[in-house]
Amino acid sequence: MDSEAPQVEMCFFPYVGGGHQIPMIDIARLFASHGAKSTIIVTPTNALQFQNSILRDQNSGHPISIHALQLLDGAISPDSDMSATPSTDTTVLREPLELFLIEHKPDCIVFDMFHRWAAELFDGLGIRRIVFNGSGCFPRCVRESIRKYEPHEKVGSDYEPFLVPGLPDRIELTRSQLPVFIRDKSGSSDRMAKDEEKSFGAVVNSFYELEPAYADYFRKEMGKKAWLVGPASLCNKNATDKAERGKQADQSCLRWLDEKEPNSVLYISFGSKPSFAPGQFLEIAHALEASNYSFIWVVGKTFKDEERCLPGGFEERIKESKKGVIVRGWAPQLLILEHGAVGGFMTHCGWNSMLEGVCCGVPMITWPLSAEQFSNEKLVTDVLGFGVQVGSMEWMSFSSEKKALVVRAKVEVAVKRLMGGGDEVVEMRKRAKELVEKAKKAVQVGGSSYIDADALIEELKSSKKNGSRGMMVQPHQLMH
Ligand SMILES: O=c1ccn([C@@H]2O[C@H](COP(=O)(O)OP(=O)(O)O[C@H]3O[C@H](CO)[C@@H](O)[C@H](O)[C@H]3O)[C@@H](O)[C@H]2O)c(=O)[nH]1
């Protein structure tokens, strides 16, 4: 490293909730641990959520801070009711952000693509922008291929599988599994893709060894400049950091897990905003009772209609038999997944959950619901080979109450297949273990993600030293 070069100043502007915000906070902490002066720009609500872990990092000597944007008088923060979705309008943050950036002029800003107005602001201010879109290379290759070749236009029905053209593996999807904005050709995805094209590159929460063919494809075939610096969750080294990630979690389920045999518990979570129709909760509950494996089930804040969600006496029965725990708030997901008693993960295939399952070596039951989750499922089951599909077929939108049910028999089959621990699952665990080691190595000194993070910092340093924005060199993976 060039010790004479000035310290690089990076700003991070995460989205206002859930699966996009958590990894970006981790990524900011990761860059600070590499010596970059990192400032996380958030709303006042969010600042409180993350301040403890940032304080701990500061105490370890990492150059990191949080800046809480001061909203104009009368303005309401987009996360005030904690229910932000990808379509939440965040333009109210624009003015205070602009004031901050004019004063601080960082060397770059890593921003979430869901702040749809932000690229224009950064360009206007002449600030180098690096995009973060939350997911990995694989789903982005799938999306680009579909955008380019439109294979979904060439099938006869929403449920007829089509091949996603040009990818390193044979990947099939159906039209019903595609986001509505792709099916309807609405401009929002095109605009975000264009924003990404014009940025200096992308910081990706992934690691090369997880998806080498797709990291190469993303960079070489699709011509994207990308720094794969993850898995970001691995920067949480101690139990306190892991427990406080995102929100304060109720940890009582960990004591319950301590009593269980290795690999005997199924962990069920559908991400930061679990949302099902009552009938779907009911199908899951019946399947869990019928399959008779122990489980921790995160249902989110609360059931909308408690009585229609669970069979009569369900909670009393599972409590008495010690078969299961229902978490109504925020679960300490990282601590649960790394607990030896957990042998399976039923997941909606959000990128973070998928990656966290990989880092903990836990095979999955894949139950994609929306966004790019159907693509992520293919990575888990068809490419990495450590998942069992529950068989969900229908993309559901955030606003829609129309949700296709997966019936209890299908859920039960998947649970028994994964938790039964047959030869297939033994193989999955073996593959998963290998990936755990690769993930850990990637973020250690000399690992692929470590090198990528340093490469970005060095790039920023040298252009700072030259007083120019310069051309960014492609990170380490071209050396592979
Ligand atoms: O009780 C909980 C619930 C969630 N989490 C954490 O919250 C994050 C959830 O992220 P993810 O699994 O990616 O799910 P979503 O919140 O649904 O993520 C959105 O953002 C992801 C990243 O772009 C996309 O892959 C998803 O499709 C999209 O729904 C993970 O880090 C979990 O560990 C907890 O710690 N406790």
XYZ file of C-alpha atoms and ligand atoms in Angstrom:
516
model
C 0.000 0.000 0.000
C 1.080 3.553 -0.634
C 1.616 5.074 2.797
C 2.225 8.552 1.360
C -1.183 8.762 -0.262
C -3.801 10.701 1.674
C -6.538 8.870 3.542
C -9.505 8.086 1.360
C -12.887 9.427 2.436
C -15.858 7.274 1.541
C -19.501 8.049 2.227
C -22.191 5.388 2.381
C -25.802 6.250 1.752
C -27.884 3.150 2.533
C -31.547 2.673 1.858
C -34.062 3.341 4.609
C -34.769 -0.210 5.684
C -34.198 -3.936 5.839
C -32.318 -6.103 3.426
C -30.598 -3.200 1.674
C -29.606 -1.185 4.694
C -28.095 -3.895 6.901
C -25.430 -5.059 4.423
C -24.440 -1.523 3.478
C -23.773 -0.657 7.109
C -21.599 -3.774 7.291
C -19.829 -2.774 4.066
C -19.077 0.697 5.462
C -17.617 -0.960 8.572
C -15.594 -3.271 6.364
C -14.052 -0.379 4.409
C -13.280 1.410 7.688
C -11.469 -1.725 8.875
C -9.365 -1.402 5.695
C -8.435 2.154 6.731
C -10.835 4.213 4.616
C -12.441 7.090 6.496
C -16.057 5.986 6.289
C -19.146 8.063 6.978
C -22.574 6.459 7.001
C -25.298 8.936 6.058
C -28.684 8.015 7.500
C -31.952 9.396 8.809
C -32.110 10.245 12.539
C -34.213 7.105 13.143
C -31.593 4.885 11.554
C -28.704 6.562 13.319
C -29.997 5.257 16.653
C -30.298 1.759 15.274
C -26.650 1.420 14.314
C -24.841 3.684 16.744
C -23.758 0.975 19.195
C -21.894 -1.137 16.672
C -20.314 1.976 15.149
C -19.201 3.091 18.608
C -17.578 -0.289 19.167
C -15.746 0.060 15.833
C -14.574 3.544 16.797
C -13.269 2.167 20.075
C -11.272 -0.388 18.092
C -9.685 2.512 16.239
C -11.599 2.259 12.973
C -12.153 5.586 11.197
C -15.949 5.400 11.005
C -18.793 7.745 11.893
C -22.505 8.218 11.341
C -24.019 11.402 10.011
C -27.750 11.782 10.714
C -29.381 14.005 8.108
C -31.336 16.877 9.617
C -34.611 17.026 7.750
C -36.153 20.369 6.881
C -38.853 21.669 9.244
C -42.056 19.701 8.896
C -40.515 17.011 6.680
C -41.371 13.427 7.583
C -38.617 10.845 7.440
C -39.384 8.034 4.960
C -38.620 5.454 7.646
C -40.624 7.095 10.419
C -43.096 4.200 10.637
C -40.428 1.549 9.859
C -42.404 0.282 6.877
C -40.280 1.450 3.951
C -40.428 -0.699 0.820
C -38.348 -0.410 -2.372
C -40.910 2.016 -3.771
C -40.811 4.393 -0.789
C -40.010 7.919 -1.930
C -36.854 9.209 -0.231
C -36.518 12.573 -2.014
C -37.064 14.362 1.290
C -33.452 13.413 2.084
C -32.087 15.161 -0.988
C -31.620 18.673 0.326
C -29.929 17.833 3.639
C -27.731 15.317 1.813
C -26.718 17.930 -0.728
C -25.747 20.376 2.032
C -23.654 17.717 3.735
C -21.866 16.699 0.537
C -21.108 20.280 -0.528
C -19.377 20.759 2.793
C -17.573 17.401 2.906
C -16.836 16.421 -0.713
C -15.869 12.775 -0.127
C -13.749 10.807 -2.611
C -16.755 8.664 -3.432
C -20.228 7.849 -2.308
C -21.545 4.302 -2.240
C -25.320 4.628 -2.555
C -28.318 2.354 -2.762
C -29.983 2.220 -6.153
C -33.411 2.648 -4.527
C -32.610 6.324 -3.928
C -33.679 6.877 -7.509
C -32.964 10.618 -7.522
C -29.485 10.388 -6.030
C -27.332 9.608 -9.101
C -28.260 12.935 -10.657
C -27.399 14.808 -7.467
C -23.953 13.189 -7.162
C -23.189 13.835 -10.833
C -24.198 17.473 -10.405
C -21.839 17.803 -7.442
C -19.036 15.978 -9.267
C -18.857 13.209 -6.675
C -17.767 9.783 -7.789
C -20.658 7.422 -7.262
C -20.556 3.693 -6.721
C -23.787 1.781 -6.792
C -24.976 -0.848 -4.341
C -27.957 -2.922 -5.365
C -28.052 -5.438 -2.536
C -27.726 -8.652 -4.498
C -24.942 -10.663 -6.131
C -23.639 -11.236 -9.658
C -25.808 -14.259 -10.442
C -29.227 -12.573 -10.205
C -27.893 -9.565 -12.068
C -26.643 -11.746 -14.927
C -30.077 -13.403 -15.041
C -31.841 -10.034 -15.073
C -29.601 -8.616 -17.791
C -30.057 -11.673 -19.965
C -33.832 -11.454 -19.640
C -33.788 -7.736 -20.358
C -31.648 -8.276 -23.433
C -33.139 -11.418 -24.975
C -36.707 -11.304 -23.590
C -37.066 -15.105 -23.480
C -40.238 -14.690 -21.391
C -41.953 -13.154 -24.427
C -41.469 -16.386 -26.362
C -43.360 -18.817 -24.112
C -47.022 -19.727 -24.357
C -48.030 -19.247 -20.726
C -46.944 -17.749 -17.428
C -46.004 -21.213 -16.173
C -44.096 -22.580 -19.173
C -40.380 -22.643 -18.319
C -37.937 -20.761 -20.529
C -34.168 -20.969 -20.657
C -32.294 -17.833 -19.581
C -29.973 -17.403 -22.590
C -26.220 -17.063 -22.605
C -25.421 -17.967 -18.983
C -22.685 -20.353 -17.836
C -25.294 -22.825 -16.461
C -28.655 -24.027 -17.692
C -31.067 -21.800 -15.761
C -34.824 -22.012 -16.280
C -37.515 -19.681 -14.978
C -41.172 -19.012 -15.722
C -42.857 -15.705 -16.487
C -44.830 -15.989 -13.236
C -41.530 -15.848 -11.339
C -40.427 -12.551 -12.864
C -40.954 -9.187 -11.203
C -43.981 -7.348 -12.532
C -41.809 -4.447 -13.737
C -39.904 -6.807 -16.027
C -43.054 -8.486 -17.286
C -44.738 -5.128 -17.901
C -41.571 -3.535 -19.300
C -42.034 -0.589 -16.953
C -39.230 1.961 -17.156
C -38.078 1.775 -13.529
C -35.757 -1.196 -13.954
C -34.289 0.287 -17.147
C -33.612 3.561 -15.374
C -31.859 1.835 -12.509
C -29.792 -0.217 -14.962
C -28.788 2.982 -16.782
C -27.863 4.655 -13.490
C -25.666 1.668 -12.774
C -24.036 1.812 -16.202
C -23.003 5.416 -15.711
C -21.622 4.892 -12.220
C -17.948 4.213 -11.530
C -18.788 0.695 -10.632
C -20.614 -1.480 -8.179
C -19.755 -2.677 -4.709
C -21.204 -6.170 -4.407
C -21.999 -8.111 -1.248
C -20.667 -11.407 -2.543
C -17.371 -13.226 -2.871
C -15.707 -14.521 -5.995
C -15.580 -18.173 -4.948
C -19.358 -18.272 -4.443
C -20.172 -17.475 -8.049
C -16.915 -17.393 -10.058
C -18.495 -17.990 -13.462
C -21.044 -15.237 -12.833
C -18.556 -12.761 -11.372
C -16.499 -13.234 -14.547
C -19.596 -13.012 -16.745
C -20.740 -9.870 -14.929
C -17.390 -8.214 -15.436
C -16.224 -9.495 -18.775
C -19.388 -10.254 -20.772
C -21.531 -7.547 -19.262
C -18.648 -5.108 -18.941
C -19.442 -4.091 -15.360
C -16.826 -2.817 -13.002
C -17.482 -4.552 -9.714
C -15.761 -4.968 -6.373
C -16.928 -8.128 -4.617
C -16.173 -7.395 -0.970
C -18.440 -9.781 0.969
C -19.834 -11.634 2.699
C -20.439 -8.373 4.548
C -22.009 -10.120 7.533
C -18.610 -11.632 8.404
C -17.433 -8.247 9.676
C -19.622 -8.944 12.738
C -17.067 -10.725 14.841
C -18.603 -10.820 18.328
C -21.987 -11.935 19.643
C -23.067 -8.384 20.543
C -22.510 -7.112 17.008
C -24.338 -10.117 15.615
C -27.265 -9.718 18.021
C -27.667 -5.987 17.419
C -27.442 -6.140 13.653
C -30.446 -4.387 12.154
C -32.646 -4.222 15.220
C -32.484 -5.304 18.829
C -33.258 -9.008 18.779
C -34.930 -11.191 21.392
C -32.269 -13.766 22.237
C -34.323 -16.210 24.285
C -34.554 -18.586 21.327
C -30.777 -19.125 21.587
C -31.139 -20.642 25.049
C -33.891 -22.890 23.676
C -31.508 -23.953 20.880
C -28.827 -24.877 23.416
C -31.023 -27.786 24.532
C -31.325 -29.257 21.052
C -29.334 -31.954 19.236
C -26.935 -30.912 16.427
C -28.631 -30.270 13.063
C -32.071 -31.010 14.516
C -33.775 -27.610 14.208
C -35.271 -25.936 11.158
C -34.970 -22.136 11.126
C -37.757 -20.420 9.194
C -37.524 -16.788 8.182
C -38.780 -14.795 5.231
C -36.577 -11.733 5.570
C -36.883 -8.317 7.091
C -40.555 -7.923 6.183
C -42.240 -11.304 6.325
C -45.689 -11.016 4.842
C -48.114 -13.790 4.053
C -51.844 -14.164 3.797
C -53.263 -15.864 6.940
C -53.980 -19.000 4.897
C -50.289 -19.404 4.094
C -49.261 -19.203 7.740
C -51.844 -21.884 8.428
C -50.426 -24.186 5.736
C -46.910 -23.792 7.173
C -48.108 -24.483 10.730
C -49.931 -27.669 9.685
C -46.871 -28.840 7.738
C -44.591 -28.232 10.720
C -46.799 -30.228 13.045
C -47.123 -33.056 10.550
C -43.397 -33.286 9.821
C -42.599 -33.192 13.547
C -39.156 -31.560 13.411
C -38.122 -28.846 15.861
C -38.250 -25.310 14.510
C -37.782 -21.592 15.123
C -40.264 -19.638 13.026
C -39.898 -15.865 12.611
C -43.306 -14.450 11.774
C -42.389 -10.774 12.017
C -44.122 -8.094 14.052
C -47.385 -9.865 14.501
C -49.867 -11.906 12.572
C -52.435 -9.708 10.881
C -55.258 -11.983 11.875
C -53.957 -14.232 14.630
C -56.864 -16.682 14.758
C -56.774 -17.412 11.050
C -52.988 -17.873 10.998
C -52.437 -20.789 13.377
C -54.391 -23.977 14.065
C -56.206 -23.936 17.438
C -53.861 -24.737 20.335
C -50.778 -24.749 18.073
C -48.642 -22.513 20.258
C -49.555 -24.335 23.485
C -48.716 -27.679 21.882
C -45.311 -26.638 20.546
C -44.445 -24.998 23.844
C -45.401 -28.049 25.865
C -43.598 -30.495 23.588
C -40.640 -28.069 23.213
C -40.958 -28.630 19.478
C -40.932 -25.055 18.374
C -40.514 -21.343 19.032
C -42.372 -18.541 17.290
C -40.488 -15.240 17.097
C -42.861 -12.294 16.732
C -40.226 -9.589 16.537
C -36.690 -9.507 15.183
C -34.649 -12.700 15.428
C -30.858 -12.772 15.961
C -30.496 -14.455 12.577
C -26.709 -14.668 12.415
C -26.511 -16.231 15.880
C -29.286 -18.697 15.088
C -27.770 -19.786 11.786
C -24.346 -20.358 13.296
C -25.766 -22.418 16.183
C -24.854 -26.094 15.834
C -28.426 -27.204 16.548
C -29.706 -25.581 13.354
C -29.711 -28.053 10.502
C -31.885 -26.344 7.907
C -33.036 -22.909 6.839
C -36.395 -22.279 5.192
C -35.779 -18.967 3.430
C -37.385 -16.594 0.943
C -33.957 -16.406 -0.722
C -33.280 -12.755 0.016
C -29.651 -12.277 -0.996
C -28.486 -11.577 2.561
C -30.255 -14.558 4.073
C -28.949 -16.778 1.317
C -25.399 -15.542 1.891
C -25.730 -15.876 5.673
C -26.963 -19.457 5.236
C -23.912 -20.118 3.042
C -21.527 -18.586 5.606
C -22.955 -20.842 8.311
C -23.057 -23.957 6.139
C -26.811 -24.498 6.572
C -28.674 -26.229 3.705
C -31.878 -24.489 2.677
C -35.495 -24.981 1.766
C -35.971 -22.307 -0.852
C -39.245 -20.395 -0.910
C -38.815 -17.311 -3.097
C -41.546 -14.696 -2.975
C -40.572 -11.596 -4.924
C -37.823 -9.336 -6.266
C -34.817 -11.338 -7.563
C -35.473 -14.204 -5.121
C -36.504 -16.703 -7.802
C -33.095 -16.201 -9.421
C -31.350 -16.592 -6.074
C -33.198 -19.863 -5.586
C -31.658 -21.190 -8.808
C -28.200 -20.290 -7.565
C -28.800 -22.215 -4.330
C -30.436 -25.298 -5.814
C -29.165 -25.595 -9.394
C -25.666 -24.089 -9.195
C -24.454 -24.534 -5.604
C -26.511 -27.648 -4.936
C -27.437 -27.186 -1.314
C -31.107 -26.450 -1.331
C -34.488 -28.097 -1.740
C -37.214 -26.132 -3.514
C -40.565 -25.841 -1.768
C -42.094 -25.167 -5.186
C -43.348 -21.577 -4.999
C -44.307 -20.454 -8.479
C -45.682 -16.966 -8.207
C -44.005 -13.594 -7.731
C -45.906 -11.475 -5.221
C -45.724 -7.728 -5.107
C -45.282 -5.704 -1.932
C -48.633 -4.010 -2.357
C -50.612 -7.030 -3.472
C -52.646 -9.155 -1.115
C -53.019 -11.757 -3.842
C -50.618 -14.502 -2.900
C -50.433 -17.948 -4.376
C -50.534 -20.528 -1.601
C -48.006 -23.298 -1.273
C -50.093 -26.104 0.168
C -49.135 -27.914 3.397
C -48.338 -31.211 1.655
C -45.633 -29.530 -0.446
C -44.163 -27.802 2.600
C -44.147 -31.066 4.556
C -42.361 -32.926 1.753
C -39.633 -30.267 1.595
C -39.184 -30.205 5.395
C -38.916 -33.983 5.640
C -36.516 -34.128 2.685
C -34.137 -31.569 4.179
C -34.405 -32.394 7.876
C -34.506 -36.156 7.282
C -30.776 -35.964 6.590
C -30.556 -38.578 3.802
C -27.539 -39.032 1.498
C -28.586 -36.035 -0.563
C -28.480 -33.809 2.525
C -25.174 -35.253 3.700
C -23.743 -34.214 0.329
C -25.289 -30.774 0.682
C -23.705 -30.318 4.100
C -20.347 -31.320 2.661
C -20.618 -28.769 -0.139
C -21.886 -26.149 2.305
C -18.902 -26.714 4.613
C -16.480 -26.159 1.759
C -18.158 -22.887 0.946
C -18.001 -21.755 4.589
C -14.220 -22.075 4.442
C -14.057 -20.217 1.130
C -16.247 -17.409 2.478
C -14.059 -16.985 5.558
C -10.881 -17.002 3.477
C -12.287 -14.437 1.058
C -12.461 -11.724 3.733
C -9.121 -12.535 5.347
C -5.882 -10.792 4.385
C -4.984 -11.958 0.879
C -8.492 -13.313 0.176
C -10.433 -12.299 -2.917
C -12.825 -9.907 -1.133
C -10.020 -8.418 0.921
C -8.078 -7.700 -2.264
C -11.126 -6.175 -3.951
C -11.789 -3.821 -1.029
C -8.145 -2.735 -1.038
C -8.221 -2.339 -4.833
C -11.063 0.154 -4.607
C -9.343 2.108 -1.836
C -6.065 2.192 -3.777
C -7.893 3.373 -6.869
C -9.494 6.191 -4.943
C -6.161 7.044 -3.325
C -4.248 7.285 -6.554
C -6.807 9.489 -8.238
C -6.885 11.692 -5.141
C -3.113 11.987 -5.266
C -3.205 12.841 -8.968
C -5.915 15.358 -8.280
C -8.041 13.741 -10.956
C -10.899 11.325 -11.014
C -8.892 9.170 -13.476
C -9.967 5.886 -14.991
C -10.800 3.225 -12.459
C -8.887 -0.024 -12.992
C -10.744 -3.295 -12.918
C -10.353 -5.007 -9.555
C -8.480 -8.175 -8.781
C -10.662 -10.711 -10.537
C -9.131 -10.043 -13.937
C -6.088 -11.704 -12.420
C -7.985 -14.940 -11.868
O -35.792 -11.378 12.230
C -34.911 -11.065 11.419
C -35.167 -10.905 10.031
C -34.132 -10.550 9.206
N -32.880 -10.346 9.708
C -31.794 -9.909 8.813
O -32.351 -9.075 7.819
C -31.718 -9.289 6.587
C -32.777 -9.643 5.566
O -32.239 -9.547 4.283
P -32.681 -10.480 3.084
O -32.598 -11.863 3.475
O -31.885 -10.109 1.887
O -34.214 -10.201 2.909
P -35.076 -8.881 2.558
O -35.121 -8.022 3.707
O -36.362 -9.374 2.034
O -34.220 -8.252 1.355
C -34.508 -7.422 0.257
O -33.207 -7.030 -0.188
C -32.363 -8.107 -0.598
C -31.017 -7.528 -0.978
O -31.124 -6.751 -2.111
C -32.995 -8.847 -1.758
O -32.192 -9.943 -2.127
C -34.385 -9.311 -1.368
O -34.993 -9.933 -2.483
C -35.214 -8.144 -0.879
O -36.500 -8.583 -0.450
C -30.708 -10.398 6.793
O -29.443 -9.835 6.974
C -31.158 -11.069 8.086
O -30.102 -11.602 8.838
C -32.614 -10.526 11.040
O -31.481 -10.373 11.483
N -33.644 -10.894 11.865
